């Protein structure tokens, strides 16, 4: 739906059923996992950055509480979560841009359901991801990897604060 391939959820479901009937269930399932590697390549670095920063901020906060035992640690927990999530989100924005492009690809798809905007057919998810990153950097430049960083940070900061 985000890529504009189908006009509605109903049309997308019909498309999957059509592929399953005419090309096989395994082909239809492969389309569902097209961006799995790209998703993991974004989420693992995000989680590492988030938790390391969150724990570092917690350790600093604990030292402050030990010096002044009348301060409540829960009051600033939301702030530590929001800061950690915002930094992790900002730093992983290029990975999110690549993930979105890999997942939204329709043309130039090979037998594994893996394609790339550069028009080159790829046989693995890793090479599709690398090809998309290279293509985006060459055609649109380094700044294009940071598209949408502000909306992402504004969306993720409150969610991370709740953590």
Short mmCIF file of C-alpha atoms in Angstrom, two decimals:
data_model
loop_
_atom_site.label_atom_id
_atom_site.label_comp_id
_atom_site.label_asym_id
_atom_site.label_seq_id
_atom_site.Cartn_x
_atom_site.Cartn_y
_atom_site.Cartn_z
CA UNK A 1 0.00 0.00 0.00
CA UNK A 2 2.77 2.48 0.87
CA UNK A 3 4.42 1.94 -2.49
CA UNK A 4 1.17 2.52 -4.34
CA UNK A 5 1.21 -0.93 -5.95
CA UNK A 6 -2.31 -1.67 -4.71
CA UNK A 7 -5.09 0.87 -4.17
CA UNK A 8 -6.50 -0.88 -1.08
CA UNK A 9 -5.89 -3.66 1.42
CA UNK A 10 -8.50 -5.76 -0.34
CA UNK A 11 -6.67 -5.39 -3.66
CA UNK A 12 -3.36 -6.33 -1.99
CA UNK A 13 -4.89 -9.51 -0.53
CA UNK A 14 -6.34 -10.39 -3.93
CA UNK A 15 -2.91 -9.86 -5.47
CA UNK A 16 -1.30 -12.27 -2.99
CA UNK A 17 -4.00 -14.87 -3.64
CA UNK A 18 -3.52 -14.45 -7.39
CA UNK A 19 0.25 -15.04 -7.08
CA UNK A 20 -0.35 -18.06 -4.84
CA UNK A 21 -2.77 -19.61 -7.35
CA UNK A 22 -0.72 -18.94 -10.48
CA UNK A 23 2.88 -19.05 -9.27
CA UNK A 24 2.69 -21.13 -6.10
CA UNK A 25 2.39 -20.55 -2.40
CA UNK A 26 6.16 -20.36 -1.86
CA UNK A 27 6.45 -17.49 -4.36
CA UNK A 28 3.62 -15.63 -2.63
CA UNK A 29 5.34 -16.12 0.75
CA UNK A 30 8.68 -14.95 -0.65
CA UNK A 31 7.08 -11.60 -1.49
CA UNK A 32 6.04 -11.24 2.15
CA UNK A 33 9.63 -11.58 3.33
CA UNK A 34 11.28 -9.47 0.65
CA UNK A 35 12.51 -6.87 3.12
CA UNK A 36 13.29 -9.13 6.08
CA UNK A 37 17.05 -8.63 5.89
CA UNK A 38 16.61 -4.88 5.43
CA UNK A 39 14.32 -4.79 8.47
CA UNK A 40 16.84 -6.68 10.61
CA UNK A 41 19.70 -4.52 9.28
CA UNK A 42 17.84 -1.48 10.61
CA UNK A 43 16.41 -2.86 13.85
CA UNK A 44 19.51 -4.52 15.31
CA UNK A 45 21.70 -1.37 15.19
CA UNK A 46 18.76 0.67 16.52
CA UNK A 47 18.32 -1.68 19.49
CA UNK A 48 22.05 -1.74 20.26
CA UNK A 49 22.34 2.06 20.19
CA UNK A 50 19.12 2.52 22.17
CA UNK A 51 19.93 0.07 24.97
CA UNK A 52 23.59 1.06 25.34
CA UNK A 53 22.68 4.74 25.54
CA UNK A 54 19.70 4.10 27.83
CA UNK A 55 21.82 2.05 30.23
CA UNK A 56 24.61 4.64 30.17
CA UNK A 57 22.10 7.34 31.05
CA UNK A 58 20.64 5.10 33.76
CA UNK A 59 24.09 4.58 35.29
CA UNK A 60 24.66 8.33 35.36
CA UNK A 61 21.23 8.82 36.89
CA UNK A 62 21.95 6.18 39.55
CA UNK A 63 25.11 8.02 40.59
CA UNK A 64 23.09 11.22 40.91
CA UNK A 65 20.44 9.47 43.02
CA UNK A 66 23.07 8.01 45.33
CA UNK A 67 24.43 11.52 45.93
CA UNK A 68 20.93 12.86 46.59
CA UNK A 69 18.67 10.05 47.86
CA UNK A 70 15.54 12.23 47.95
CA UNK A 71 15.32 12.46 44.13
CA UNK A 72 12.86 10.15 42.41
CA UNK A 73 14.43 8.05 39.64
CA UNK A 74 11.11 7.52 37.84
CA UNK A 75 10.66 11.21 37.02
CA UNK A 76 13.50 11.26 34.53
CA UNK A 77 13.12 7.73 33.13
CA UNK A 78 10.86 8.97 30.35
CA UNK A 79 13.44 11.58 29.39
CA UNK A 80 16.26 9.01 29.24
CA UNK A 81 14.06 6.79 27.03
CA UNK A 82 13.14 9.67 24.73
CA UNK A 83 16.75 10.83 24.37
CA UNK A 84 18.02 7.29 23.76
CA UNK A 85 15.30 6.57 21.21
CA UNK A 86 15.80 9.89 19.42
CA UNK A 87 19.55 9.39 19.05
CA UNK A 88 19.15 5.77 17.92
CA UNK A 89 16.41 6.75 15.46
CA UNK A 90 18.45 9.58 13.98
CA UNK A 91 21.57 7.44 13.57
CA UNK A 92 19.66 4.59 11.88
CA UNK A 93 17.70 6.80 9.46
CA UNK A 94 19.87 5.82 6.45
CA UNK A 95 19.16 2.16 7.22
CA UNK A 96 15.44 2.93 7.37
CA UNK A 97 15.52 4.74 4.03
CA UNK A 98 17.21 1.75 2.39
CA UNK A 99 14.81 -0.69 4.10
CA UNK A 100 11.79 1.23 2.84
CA UNK A 101 13.12 1.28 -0.71
CA UNK A 102 13.94 -2.45 -0.68
CA UNK A 103 10.50 -3.33 0.70
CA UNK A 104 8.64 -1.11 -1.75
CA UNK A 105 10.30 -2.46 -4.88
CA UNK A 106 8.07 -3.88 -7.54
CA UNK A 107 10.00 -3.93 -10.84
CA UNK A 108 13.03 -6.05 -11.70
CA UNK A 109 12.21 -8.86 -9.32
CA UNK A 110 14.05 -12.15 -9.66
CA UNK A 111 12.87 -15.68 -8.87
CA UNK A 112 13.44 -15.17 -5.16
CA UNK A 113 11.27 -12.06 -5.09
CA UNK A 114 14.31 -9.85 -4.59
CA UNK A 115 14.72 -6.77 -6.72
CA UNK A 116 16.44 -3.43 -6.75
CA UNK A 117 15.79 0.02 -8.19
CA UNK A 118 19.09 -0.02 -10.02
CA UNK A 119 17.61 -2.55 -12.43
CA UNK A 120 20.15 -5.24 -11.60
CA UNK A 121 18.73 -8.57 -10.51
CA UNK A 122 20.11 -9.83 -7.20
CA UNK A 123 20.03 -13.34 -5.81
CA UNK A 124 20.42 -12.55 -2.13
CA UNK A 125 18.86 -10.15 0.30
CA UNK A 126 22.30 -8.83 1.29
CA UNK A 127 23.28 -7.99 -2.26
CA UNK A 128 19.84 -6.40 -2.86
CA UNK A 129 20.36 -4.22 0.22
CA UNK A 130 23.91 -3.25 -0.77
CA UNK A 131 22.85 -2.58 -4.35
CA UNK A 132 20.01 -0.34 -3.20
CA UNK A 133 22.32 1.58 -0.84
CA UNK A 134 24.87 2.09 -3.61
CA UNK A 135 22.22 3.07 -6.15
CA UNK A 136 20.62 5.59 -3.80
CA UNK A 137 23.96 7.15 -2.87
CA UNK A 138 25.07 7.42 -6.52
CA UNK A 139 21.82 8.81 -7.91
CA UNK A 140 20.61 11.03 -5.08
CA UNK A 141 23.72 11.62 -2.99
CA UNK A 142 24.52 11.24 0.68
CA UNK A 143 21.84 13.68 1.95
CA UNK A 144 19.09 11.49 0.47
CA UNK A 145 19.94 8.82 3.03
CA UNK A 146 18.67 11.17 5.74
CA UNK A 147 15.24 11.81 4.20
CA UNK A 148 12.50 11.77 6.78
CA UNK A 149 14.73 11.86 9.87
CA UNK A 150 12.64 14.48 11.67
CA UNK A 151 9.25 12.69 11.33
CA UNK A 152 10.93 9.44 12.42
CA UNK A 153 12.45 11.07 15.50
CA UNK A 154 9.18 12.80 16.38
CA UNK A 155 7.34 9.48 16.08
CA UNK A 156 9.89 7.34 17.94
CA UNK A 157 10.76 9.70 20.82
CA UNK A 158 7.39 9.37 22.62
CA UNK A 159 7.33 5.61 22.03
CA UNK A 160 10.86 5.29 23.43
CA UNK A 161 9.97 7.48 26.40
CA UNK A 162 7.25 5.02 27.38
CA UNK A 163 9.81 2.25 27.44
#
